[in-house]
PDB file of C-alpha atoms in Angstrom:
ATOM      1  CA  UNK A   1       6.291   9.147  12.315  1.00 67.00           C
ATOM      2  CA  UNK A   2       6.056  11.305   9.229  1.00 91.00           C
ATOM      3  CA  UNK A   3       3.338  11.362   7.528  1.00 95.00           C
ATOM      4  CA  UNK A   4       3.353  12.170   3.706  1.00 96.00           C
ATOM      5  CA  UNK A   5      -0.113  11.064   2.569  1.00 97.00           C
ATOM      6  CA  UNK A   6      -3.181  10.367   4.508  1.00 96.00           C
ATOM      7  CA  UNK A   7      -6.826   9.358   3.038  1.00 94.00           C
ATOM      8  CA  UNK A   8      -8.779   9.668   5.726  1.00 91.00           C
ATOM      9  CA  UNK A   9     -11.834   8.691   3.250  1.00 89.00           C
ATOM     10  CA  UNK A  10     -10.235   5.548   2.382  1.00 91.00           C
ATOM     11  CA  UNK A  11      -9.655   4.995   6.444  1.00 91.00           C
ATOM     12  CA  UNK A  12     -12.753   5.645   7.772  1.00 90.00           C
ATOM     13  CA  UNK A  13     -14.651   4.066   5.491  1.00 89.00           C
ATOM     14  CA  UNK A  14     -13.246   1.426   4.435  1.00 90.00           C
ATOM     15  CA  UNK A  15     -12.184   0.534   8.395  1.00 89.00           C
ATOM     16  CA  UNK A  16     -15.776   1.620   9.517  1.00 82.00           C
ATOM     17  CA  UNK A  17     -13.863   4.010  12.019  1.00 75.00           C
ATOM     18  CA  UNK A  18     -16.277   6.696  11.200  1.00 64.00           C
ATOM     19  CA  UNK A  19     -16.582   8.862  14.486  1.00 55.00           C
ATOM     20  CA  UNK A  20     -19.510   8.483  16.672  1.00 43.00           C
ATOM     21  CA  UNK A  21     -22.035  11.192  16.292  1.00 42.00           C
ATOM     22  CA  UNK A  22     -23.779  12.950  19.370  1.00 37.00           C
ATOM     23  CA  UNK A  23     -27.235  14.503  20.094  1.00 39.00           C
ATOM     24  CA  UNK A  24     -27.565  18.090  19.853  1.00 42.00           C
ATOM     25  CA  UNK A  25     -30.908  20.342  20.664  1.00 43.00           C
ATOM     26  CA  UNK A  26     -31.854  23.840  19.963  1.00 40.00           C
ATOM     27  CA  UNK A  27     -34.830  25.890  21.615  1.00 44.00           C
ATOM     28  CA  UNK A  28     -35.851  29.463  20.642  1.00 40.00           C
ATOM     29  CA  UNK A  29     -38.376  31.703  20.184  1.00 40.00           C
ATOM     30  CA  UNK A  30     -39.023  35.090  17.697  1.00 38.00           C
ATOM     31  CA  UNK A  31     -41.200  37.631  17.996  1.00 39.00           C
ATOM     32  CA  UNK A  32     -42.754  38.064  13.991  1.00 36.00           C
ATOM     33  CA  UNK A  33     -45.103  41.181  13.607  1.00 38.00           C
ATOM     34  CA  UNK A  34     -47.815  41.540  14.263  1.00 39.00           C
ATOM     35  CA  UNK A  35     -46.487  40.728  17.733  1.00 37.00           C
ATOM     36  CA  UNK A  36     -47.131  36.688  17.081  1.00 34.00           C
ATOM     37  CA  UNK A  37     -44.451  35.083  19.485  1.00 39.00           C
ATOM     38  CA  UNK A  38     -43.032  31.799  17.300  1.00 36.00           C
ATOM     39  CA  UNK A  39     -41.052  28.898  19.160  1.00 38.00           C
ATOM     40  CA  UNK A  40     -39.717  25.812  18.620  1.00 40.00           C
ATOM     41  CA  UNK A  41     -37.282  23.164  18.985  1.00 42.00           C
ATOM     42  CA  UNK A  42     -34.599  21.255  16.727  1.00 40.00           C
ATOM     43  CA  UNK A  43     -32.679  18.249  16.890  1.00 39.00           C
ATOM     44  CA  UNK A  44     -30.098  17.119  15.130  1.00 38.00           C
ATOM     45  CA  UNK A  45     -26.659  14.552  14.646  1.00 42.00           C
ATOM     46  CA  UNK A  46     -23.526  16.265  14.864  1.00 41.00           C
ATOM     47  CA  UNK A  47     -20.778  14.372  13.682  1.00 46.00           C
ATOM     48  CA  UNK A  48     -18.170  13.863  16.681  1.00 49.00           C
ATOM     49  CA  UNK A  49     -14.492  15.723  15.663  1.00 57.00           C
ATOM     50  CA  UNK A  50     -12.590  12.735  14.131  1.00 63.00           C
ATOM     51  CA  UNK A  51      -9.181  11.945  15.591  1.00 75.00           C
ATOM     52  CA  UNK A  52      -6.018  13.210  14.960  1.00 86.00           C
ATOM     53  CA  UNK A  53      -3.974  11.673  11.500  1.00 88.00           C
ATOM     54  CA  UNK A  54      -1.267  10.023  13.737  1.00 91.00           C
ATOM     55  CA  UNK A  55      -4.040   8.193  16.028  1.00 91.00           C
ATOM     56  CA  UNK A  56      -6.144   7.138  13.306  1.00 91.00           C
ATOM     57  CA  UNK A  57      -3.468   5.812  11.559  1.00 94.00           C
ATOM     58  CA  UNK A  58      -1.866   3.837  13.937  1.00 94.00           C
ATOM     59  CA  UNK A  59      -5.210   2.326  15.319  1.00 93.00           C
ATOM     60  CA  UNK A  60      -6.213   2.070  11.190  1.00 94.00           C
ATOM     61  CA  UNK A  61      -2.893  -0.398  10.987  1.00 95.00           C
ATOM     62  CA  UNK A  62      -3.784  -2.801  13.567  1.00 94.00           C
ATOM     63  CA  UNK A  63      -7.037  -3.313  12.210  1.00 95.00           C
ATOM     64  CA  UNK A  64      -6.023  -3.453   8.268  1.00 95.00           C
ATOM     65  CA  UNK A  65      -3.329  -6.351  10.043  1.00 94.00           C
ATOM     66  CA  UNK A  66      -6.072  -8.090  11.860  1.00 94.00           C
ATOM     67  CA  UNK A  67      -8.846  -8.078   9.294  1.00 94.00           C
ATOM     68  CA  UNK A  68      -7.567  -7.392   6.043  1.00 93.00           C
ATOM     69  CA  UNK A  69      -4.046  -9.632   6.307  1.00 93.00           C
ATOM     70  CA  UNK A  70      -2.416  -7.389   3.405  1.00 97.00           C
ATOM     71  CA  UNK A  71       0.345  -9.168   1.335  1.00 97.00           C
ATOM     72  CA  UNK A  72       3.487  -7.158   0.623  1.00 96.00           C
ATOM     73  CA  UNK A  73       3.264  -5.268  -3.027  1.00 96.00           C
ATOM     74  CA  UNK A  74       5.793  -7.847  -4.592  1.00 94.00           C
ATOM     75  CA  UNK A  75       3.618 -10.439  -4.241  1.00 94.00           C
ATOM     76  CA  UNK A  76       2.494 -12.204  -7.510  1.00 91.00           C
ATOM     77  CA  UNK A  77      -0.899 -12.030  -9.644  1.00 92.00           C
ATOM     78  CA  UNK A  78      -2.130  -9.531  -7.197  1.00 95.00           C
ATOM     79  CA  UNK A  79      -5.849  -8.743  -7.696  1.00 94.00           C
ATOM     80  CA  UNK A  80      -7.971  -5.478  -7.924  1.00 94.00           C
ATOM     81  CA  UNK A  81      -9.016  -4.443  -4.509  1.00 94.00           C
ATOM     82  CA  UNK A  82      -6.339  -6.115  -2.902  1.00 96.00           C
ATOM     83  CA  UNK A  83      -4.909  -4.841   0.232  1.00 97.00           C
ATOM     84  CA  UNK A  84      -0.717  -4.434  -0.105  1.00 98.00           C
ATOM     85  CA  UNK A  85       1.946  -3.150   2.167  1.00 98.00           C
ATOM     86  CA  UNK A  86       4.807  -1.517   0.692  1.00 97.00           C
ATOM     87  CA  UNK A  87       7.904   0.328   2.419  1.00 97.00           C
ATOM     88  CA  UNK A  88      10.510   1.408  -0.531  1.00 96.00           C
ATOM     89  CA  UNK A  89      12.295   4.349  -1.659  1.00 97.00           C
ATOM     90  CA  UNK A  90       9.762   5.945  -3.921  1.00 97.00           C
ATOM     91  CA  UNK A  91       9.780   9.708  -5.563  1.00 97.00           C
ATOM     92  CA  UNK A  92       7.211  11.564  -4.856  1.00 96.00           C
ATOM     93  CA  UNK A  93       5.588  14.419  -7.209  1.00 96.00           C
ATOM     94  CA  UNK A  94       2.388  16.055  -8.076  1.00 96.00           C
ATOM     95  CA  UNK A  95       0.797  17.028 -11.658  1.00 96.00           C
ATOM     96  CA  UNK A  96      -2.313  17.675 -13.348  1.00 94.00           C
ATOM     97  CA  UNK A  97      -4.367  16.539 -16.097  1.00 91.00           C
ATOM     98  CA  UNK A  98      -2.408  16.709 -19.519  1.00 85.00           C
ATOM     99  CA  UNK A  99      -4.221  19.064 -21.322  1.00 83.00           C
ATOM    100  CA  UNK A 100      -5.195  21.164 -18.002  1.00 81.00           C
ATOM    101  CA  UNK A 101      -3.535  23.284 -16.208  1.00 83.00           C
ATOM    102  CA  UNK A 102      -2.618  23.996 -12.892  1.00 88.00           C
ATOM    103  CA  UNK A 103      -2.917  23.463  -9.658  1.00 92.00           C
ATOM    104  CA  UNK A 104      -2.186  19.779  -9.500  1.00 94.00           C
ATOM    105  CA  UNK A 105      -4.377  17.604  -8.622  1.00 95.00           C
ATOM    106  CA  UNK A 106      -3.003  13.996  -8.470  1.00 96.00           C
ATOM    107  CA  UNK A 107      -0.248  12.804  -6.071  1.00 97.00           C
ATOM    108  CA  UNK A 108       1.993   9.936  -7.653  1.00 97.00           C
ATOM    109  CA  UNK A 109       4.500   8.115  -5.959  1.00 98.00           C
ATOM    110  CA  UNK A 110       7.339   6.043  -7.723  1.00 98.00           C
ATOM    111  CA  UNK A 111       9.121   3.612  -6.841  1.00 97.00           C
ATOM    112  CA  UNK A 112      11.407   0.505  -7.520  1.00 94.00           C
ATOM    113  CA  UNK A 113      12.811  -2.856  -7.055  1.00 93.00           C
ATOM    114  CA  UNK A 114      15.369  -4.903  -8.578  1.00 91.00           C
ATOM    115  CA  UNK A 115      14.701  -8.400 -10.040  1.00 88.00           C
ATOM    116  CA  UNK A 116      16.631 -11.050  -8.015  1.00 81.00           C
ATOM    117  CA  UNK A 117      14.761  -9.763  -4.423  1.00 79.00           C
ATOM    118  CA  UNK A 118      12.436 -11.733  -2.892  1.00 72.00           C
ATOM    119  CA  UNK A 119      11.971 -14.378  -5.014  1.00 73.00           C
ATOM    120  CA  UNK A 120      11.054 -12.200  -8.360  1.00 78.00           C
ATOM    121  CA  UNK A 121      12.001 -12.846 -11.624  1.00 82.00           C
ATOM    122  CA  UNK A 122      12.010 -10.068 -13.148  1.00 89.00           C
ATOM    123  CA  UNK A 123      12.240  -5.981 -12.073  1.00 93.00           C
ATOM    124  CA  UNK A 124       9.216  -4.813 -10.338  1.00 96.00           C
ATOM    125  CA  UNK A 125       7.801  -0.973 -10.535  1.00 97.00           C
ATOM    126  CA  UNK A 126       5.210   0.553  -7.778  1.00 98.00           C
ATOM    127  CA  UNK A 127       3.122   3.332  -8.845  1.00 98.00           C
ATOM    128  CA  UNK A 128       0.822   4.799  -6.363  1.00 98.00           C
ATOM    129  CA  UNK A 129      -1.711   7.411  -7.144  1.00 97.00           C
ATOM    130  CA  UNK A 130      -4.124   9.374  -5.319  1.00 96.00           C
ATOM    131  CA  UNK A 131      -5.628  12.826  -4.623  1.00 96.00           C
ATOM    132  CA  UNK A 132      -3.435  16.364  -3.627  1.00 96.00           C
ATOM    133  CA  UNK A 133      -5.690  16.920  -1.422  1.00 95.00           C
ATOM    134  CA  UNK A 134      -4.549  14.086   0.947  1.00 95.00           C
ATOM    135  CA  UNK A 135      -0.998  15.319   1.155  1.00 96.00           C
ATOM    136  CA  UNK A 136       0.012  16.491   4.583  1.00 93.00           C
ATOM    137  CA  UNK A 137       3.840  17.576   2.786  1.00 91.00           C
ATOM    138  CA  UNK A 138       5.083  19.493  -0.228  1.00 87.00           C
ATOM    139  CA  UNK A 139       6.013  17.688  -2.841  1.00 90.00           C
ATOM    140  CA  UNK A 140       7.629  18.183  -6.409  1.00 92.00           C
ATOM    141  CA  UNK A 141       5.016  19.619  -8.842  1.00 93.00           C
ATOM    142  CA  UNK A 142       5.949  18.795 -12.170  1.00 93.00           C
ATOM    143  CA  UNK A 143       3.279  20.158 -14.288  1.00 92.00           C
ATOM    144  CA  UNK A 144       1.339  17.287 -16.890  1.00 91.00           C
ATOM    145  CA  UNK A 145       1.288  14.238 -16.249  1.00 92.00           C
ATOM    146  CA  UNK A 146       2.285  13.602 -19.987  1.00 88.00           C
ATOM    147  CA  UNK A 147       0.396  12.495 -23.850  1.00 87.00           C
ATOM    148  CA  UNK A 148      -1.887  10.039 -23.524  1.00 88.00           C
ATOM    149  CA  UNK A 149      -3.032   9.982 -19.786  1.00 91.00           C
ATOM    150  CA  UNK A 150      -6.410  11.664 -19.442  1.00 90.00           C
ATOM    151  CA  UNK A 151      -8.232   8.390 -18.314  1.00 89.00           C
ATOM    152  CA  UNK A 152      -5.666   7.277 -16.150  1.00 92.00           C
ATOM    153  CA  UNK A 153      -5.829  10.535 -14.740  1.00 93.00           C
ATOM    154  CA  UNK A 154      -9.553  10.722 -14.031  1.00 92.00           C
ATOM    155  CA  UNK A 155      -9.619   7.565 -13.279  1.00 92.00           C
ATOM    156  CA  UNK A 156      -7.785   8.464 -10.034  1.00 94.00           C
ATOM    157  CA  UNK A 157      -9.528  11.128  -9.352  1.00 94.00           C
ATOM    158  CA  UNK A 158     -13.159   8.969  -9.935  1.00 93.00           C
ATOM    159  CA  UNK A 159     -11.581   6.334  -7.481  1.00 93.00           C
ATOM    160  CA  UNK A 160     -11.289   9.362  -4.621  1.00 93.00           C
ATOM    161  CA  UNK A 161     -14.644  10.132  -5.762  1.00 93.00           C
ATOM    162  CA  UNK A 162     -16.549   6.724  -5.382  1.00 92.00           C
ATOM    163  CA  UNK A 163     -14.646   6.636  -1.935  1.00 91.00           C
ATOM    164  CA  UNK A 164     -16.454  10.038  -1.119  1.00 88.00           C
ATOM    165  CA  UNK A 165     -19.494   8.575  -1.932  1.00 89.00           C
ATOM    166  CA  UNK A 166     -19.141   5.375   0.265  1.00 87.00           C
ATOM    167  CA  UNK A 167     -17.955   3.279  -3.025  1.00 89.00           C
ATOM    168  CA  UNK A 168     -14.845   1.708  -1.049  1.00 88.00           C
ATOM    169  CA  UNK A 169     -15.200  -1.133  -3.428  1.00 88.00           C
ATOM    170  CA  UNK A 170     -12.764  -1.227  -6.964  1.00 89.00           C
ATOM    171  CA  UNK A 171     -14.054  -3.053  -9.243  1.00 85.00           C
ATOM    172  CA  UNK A 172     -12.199  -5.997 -11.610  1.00 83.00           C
ATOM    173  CA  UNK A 173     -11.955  -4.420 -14.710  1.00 84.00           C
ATOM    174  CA  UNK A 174     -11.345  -0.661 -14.382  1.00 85.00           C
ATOM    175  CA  UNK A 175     -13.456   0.367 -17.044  1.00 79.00           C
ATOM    176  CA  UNK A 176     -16.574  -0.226 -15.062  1.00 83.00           C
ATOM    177  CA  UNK A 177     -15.058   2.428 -13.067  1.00 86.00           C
ATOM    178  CA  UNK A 178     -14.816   5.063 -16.365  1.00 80.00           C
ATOM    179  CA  UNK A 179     -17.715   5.996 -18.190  1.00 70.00           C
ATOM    180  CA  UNK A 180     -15.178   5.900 -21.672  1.00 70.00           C
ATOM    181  CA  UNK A 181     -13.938   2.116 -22.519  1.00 64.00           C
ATOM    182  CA  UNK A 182     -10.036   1.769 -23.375  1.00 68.00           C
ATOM    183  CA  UNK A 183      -8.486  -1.182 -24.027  1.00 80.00           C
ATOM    184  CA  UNK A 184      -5.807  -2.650 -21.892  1.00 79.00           C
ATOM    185  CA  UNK A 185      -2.907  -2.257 -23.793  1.00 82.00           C
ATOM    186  CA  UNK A 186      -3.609   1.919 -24.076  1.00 84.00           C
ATOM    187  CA  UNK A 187      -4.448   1.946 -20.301  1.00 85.00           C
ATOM    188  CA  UNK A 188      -1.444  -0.099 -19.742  1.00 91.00           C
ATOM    189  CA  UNK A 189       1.087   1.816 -21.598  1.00 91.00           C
ATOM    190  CA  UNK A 190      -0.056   4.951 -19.900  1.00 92.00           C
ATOM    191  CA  UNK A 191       0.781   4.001 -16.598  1.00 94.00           C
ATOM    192  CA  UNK A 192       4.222   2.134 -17.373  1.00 95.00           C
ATOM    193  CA  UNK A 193       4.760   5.850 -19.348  1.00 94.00           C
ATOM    194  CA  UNK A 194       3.828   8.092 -15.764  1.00 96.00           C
ATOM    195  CA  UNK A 195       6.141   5.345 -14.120  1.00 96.00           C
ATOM    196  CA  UNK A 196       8.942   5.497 -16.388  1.00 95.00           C
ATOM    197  CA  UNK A 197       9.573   9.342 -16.830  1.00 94.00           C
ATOM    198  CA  UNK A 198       9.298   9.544 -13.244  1.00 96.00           C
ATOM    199  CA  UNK A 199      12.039   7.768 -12.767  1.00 95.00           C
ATOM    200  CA  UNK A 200      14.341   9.368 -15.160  1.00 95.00           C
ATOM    201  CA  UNK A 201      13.197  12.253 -13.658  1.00 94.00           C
ATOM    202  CA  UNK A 202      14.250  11.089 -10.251  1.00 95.00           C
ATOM    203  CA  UNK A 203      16.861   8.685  -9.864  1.00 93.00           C
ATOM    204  CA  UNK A 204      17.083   6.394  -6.558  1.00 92.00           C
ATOM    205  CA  UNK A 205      19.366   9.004  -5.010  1.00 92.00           C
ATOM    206  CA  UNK A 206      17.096  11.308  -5.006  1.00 92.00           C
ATOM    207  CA  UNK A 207      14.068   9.379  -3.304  1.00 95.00           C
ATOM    208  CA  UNK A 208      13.028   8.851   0.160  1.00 95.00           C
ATOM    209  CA  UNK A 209      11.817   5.817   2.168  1.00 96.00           C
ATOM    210  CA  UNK A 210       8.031   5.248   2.336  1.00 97.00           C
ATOM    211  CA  UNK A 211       5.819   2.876   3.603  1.00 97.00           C
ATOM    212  CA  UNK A 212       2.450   1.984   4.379  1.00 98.00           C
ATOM    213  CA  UNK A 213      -0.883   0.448   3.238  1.00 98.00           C
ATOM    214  CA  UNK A 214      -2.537   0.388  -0.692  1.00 98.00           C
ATOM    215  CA  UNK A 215      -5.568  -0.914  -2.602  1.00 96.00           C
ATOM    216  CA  UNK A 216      -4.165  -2.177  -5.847  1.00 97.00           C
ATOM    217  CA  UNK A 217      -5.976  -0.785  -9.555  1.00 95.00           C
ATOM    218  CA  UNK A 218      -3.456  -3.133 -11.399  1.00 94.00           C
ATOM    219  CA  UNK A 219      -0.862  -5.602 -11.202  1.00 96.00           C
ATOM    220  CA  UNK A 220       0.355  -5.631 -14.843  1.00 95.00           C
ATOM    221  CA  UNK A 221       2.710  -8.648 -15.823  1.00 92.00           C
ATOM    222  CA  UNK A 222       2.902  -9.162 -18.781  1.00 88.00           C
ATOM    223  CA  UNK A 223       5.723 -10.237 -21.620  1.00 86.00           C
ATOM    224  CA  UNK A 224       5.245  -7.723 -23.702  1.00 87.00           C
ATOM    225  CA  UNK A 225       6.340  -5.211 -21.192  1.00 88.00           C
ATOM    226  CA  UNK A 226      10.297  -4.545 -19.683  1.00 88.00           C
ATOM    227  CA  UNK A 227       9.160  -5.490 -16.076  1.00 93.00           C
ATOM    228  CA  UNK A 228       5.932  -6.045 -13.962  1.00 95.00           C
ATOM    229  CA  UNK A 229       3.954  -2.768 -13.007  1.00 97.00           C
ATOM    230  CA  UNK A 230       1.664  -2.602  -9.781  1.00 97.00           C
ATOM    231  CA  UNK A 231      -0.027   0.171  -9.573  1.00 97.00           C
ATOM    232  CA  UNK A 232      -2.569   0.811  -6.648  1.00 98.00           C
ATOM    233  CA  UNK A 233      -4.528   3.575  -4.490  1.00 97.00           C
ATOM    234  CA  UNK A 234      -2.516   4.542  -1.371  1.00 97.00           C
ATOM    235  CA  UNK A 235      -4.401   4.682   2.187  1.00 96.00           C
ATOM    236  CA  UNK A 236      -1.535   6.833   3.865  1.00 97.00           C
ATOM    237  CA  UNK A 237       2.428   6.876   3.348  1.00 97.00           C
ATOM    238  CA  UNK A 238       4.945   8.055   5.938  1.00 96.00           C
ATOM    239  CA  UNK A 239       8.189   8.371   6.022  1.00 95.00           C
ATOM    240  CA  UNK A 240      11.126   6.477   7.238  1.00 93.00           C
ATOM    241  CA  UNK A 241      14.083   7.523   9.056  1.00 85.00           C
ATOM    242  CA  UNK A 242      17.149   5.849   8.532  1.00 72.00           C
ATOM    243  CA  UNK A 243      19.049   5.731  11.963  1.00 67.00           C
ATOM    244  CA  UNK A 244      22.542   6.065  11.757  1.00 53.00           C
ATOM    245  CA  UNK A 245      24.385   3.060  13.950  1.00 55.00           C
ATOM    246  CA  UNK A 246      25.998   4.774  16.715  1.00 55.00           C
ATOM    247  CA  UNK A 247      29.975   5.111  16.577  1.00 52.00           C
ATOM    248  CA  UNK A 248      31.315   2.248  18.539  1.00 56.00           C
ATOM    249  CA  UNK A 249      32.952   3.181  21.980  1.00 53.00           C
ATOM    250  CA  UNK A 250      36.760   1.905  22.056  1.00 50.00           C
ATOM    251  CA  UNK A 251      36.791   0.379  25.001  1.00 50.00           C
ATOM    252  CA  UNK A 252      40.349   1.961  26.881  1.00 50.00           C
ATOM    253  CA  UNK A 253      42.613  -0.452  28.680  1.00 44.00           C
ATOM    254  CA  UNK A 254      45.368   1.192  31.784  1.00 49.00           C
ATOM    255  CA  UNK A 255      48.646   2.072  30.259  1.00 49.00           C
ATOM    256  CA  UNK A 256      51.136  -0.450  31.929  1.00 46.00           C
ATOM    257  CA  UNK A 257      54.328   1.781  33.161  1.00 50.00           C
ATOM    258  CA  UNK A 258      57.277  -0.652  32.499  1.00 49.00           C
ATOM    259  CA  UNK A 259      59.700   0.239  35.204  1.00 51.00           C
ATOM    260  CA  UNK A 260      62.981   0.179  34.687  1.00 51.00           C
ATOM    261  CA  UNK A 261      65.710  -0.876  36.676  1.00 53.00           C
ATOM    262  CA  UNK A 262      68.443   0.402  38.576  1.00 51.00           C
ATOM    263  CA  UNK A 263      71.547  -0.863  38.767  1.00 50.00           C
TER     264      UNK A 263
END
C-alpha cells in the first residue's frame, strides 16, 4: 500500500484513536546563592508516540466500516459531513492561494466518471481537497489555483484548521464555516472551475488509481451545471496497483513419432 495522502488529524480525531498518554516524573534540586539548596518535583502527561501511517490506517478503515458505514462517492443527494469511499483514477496537483504565492498549500485531487455507470444519469466529477502538509508524495505543483477562488481556498484550509482544533464536525451550509458570506452559485462555480481546468490539464491518461475514505463539503447537482460535482475533505488516499494477469502457460502435449513402414 501506497500512501499519497494521510490526515492523521482527521483520523485520530474523528476515530478517537488518539494515543494513550503515560505518566512521567521529574526530581531535582539547585543550589541558588546564597547557598539556599531548592528542590522539587514535576509531573506531567506525555503523549504516547502515535503509530505508524500504514497501521493507523488500516486499523482507521475497519472502524470507519464498522461505525461510520460510508456510501461510495456516486451515491445521490449526498449530505455535508457525510462519510464516502471513492477508488478512481484521479490527478493529483498542488497550488496556492490565487493572489499568493508560493509554496503551495492545498492538495487537490481530480477525478472522473462517466454517466451510464452505476446507475447515474448524468457525468459525475470528484474533487477532493485538503492540506500539503498531509502529503506523504510529490505531486504536480501548478502554481494558483485560478480567478475567483480565494474562499474556496481558505475554506480548505479553515476545514484543516477546525480539525486541529477538535472541530471534526462540517457544518450544513459552508458559510458558517467562513467568516465572509458567498452565495451558492459563486461558491459553486469556483469549484466546478478548479475541477474543470484540472482536467484539461490532465487527461485520464495521465492519472493514477486512488482510493480511500472522504468527508463530503458538497454534492452539487444541479441543472444549471454540465454534470454533478462532489466535492469533499479526504482522510487518506493511496494508491492502486494494477496487476498485470500473468501470461498463460501453454500447456505442451508429447510429439507423436509416426513410424513409417518398411516394406
Amino acid at each position: 500500500m501506497d500512501l499519497i495522502y494521510v490526515s492523521e488529524r482527521k483520523l485520530y480525531g474523528r476515530l478517537g484513536l488518539w494515543p494513550t498518554s503515560v505518566q512521567q516524573g521529574l526530581q531535582a534540586s539547585v543550589k541558588v546563592p546564597p547557598l539556599i539548596e531548592v528542590s522539587g518535583s514535576r509531573s506531567w502527561e506525555r503523549v504516547a508516540e502515535p503509530m505508524a501511517a500504514h497501521a493507523l490506517v488500516k486499523k482507521a478503515q475497519r472502524i470507519i466500516e464498522r461505525r461510520f458505514m460510508p456510501v461510495p462517492f456516486t451515491t445521490r443527494n449526498l449530505q455535508a459531513n457525510q462519510w464516502i469511499s471513492f477508488d478512481i483514477n484521479m490527478a493529483q496537483v498542488a497550488v496556492h492561494e490565487d493572489s499568493g504565492r508560493p509554496p503551495e498549500d492545498v492538495a487537490l485531487f481530480v477525478g472522473q466518471t462517466p454517466a451510464r455507470t452505476v446507475g447515474q444519469e448524468r457525468d459525475l466529477g470528484l474533487l477532493l481537497c485538503g492540506s500539503v502538509q498531509h502529503l506523504r508524495t510529490q505531486i504536480c505543483a501548478e502554481g494558483r489555483m485560478g480567478s475567483d477562488t480565494t474562499w474556496l481556498h481558505d475554506l480548505i484550509l479553515e476545514v484543516e484548521r477546525r480539525e486541529e482544533n477538535g472541530l471534526h464536525v462540517i457544518p450544513e451550509f459552508l458559510n458558517e464555516v467562513m467568516p465572509h458570506r458567498r452565495s451558492d452559485i459563486i461558491i459553486e462555480d469556483a469549484a466546478f472551475g478548479v475541477h474543470g481546468w484540472i482536467g484539461r490539464q490532465y487527461p485520464p491518461a495521465t492519472r493514477g488509481r486512488l482510493r480511500g475514505h472522504a468527508i463530503v463539503l458538497m454534492d452539487i447537482d444541479h441543472p444549471r451545471w454540465m454534470h454533478r460535482l462532489v466535492v469533499a475533505t479526504p482522510l487518506y488516499a493511496e494508491a492502486v496497483h494494477e496487476q498485470m494477469p500473468e501470461p498463460r502457460r501453454r500447456i505442451g502435449f508429447p510429439r507423436i513419432r509416426r513410424r513409417t513402414r518398411t516394406p
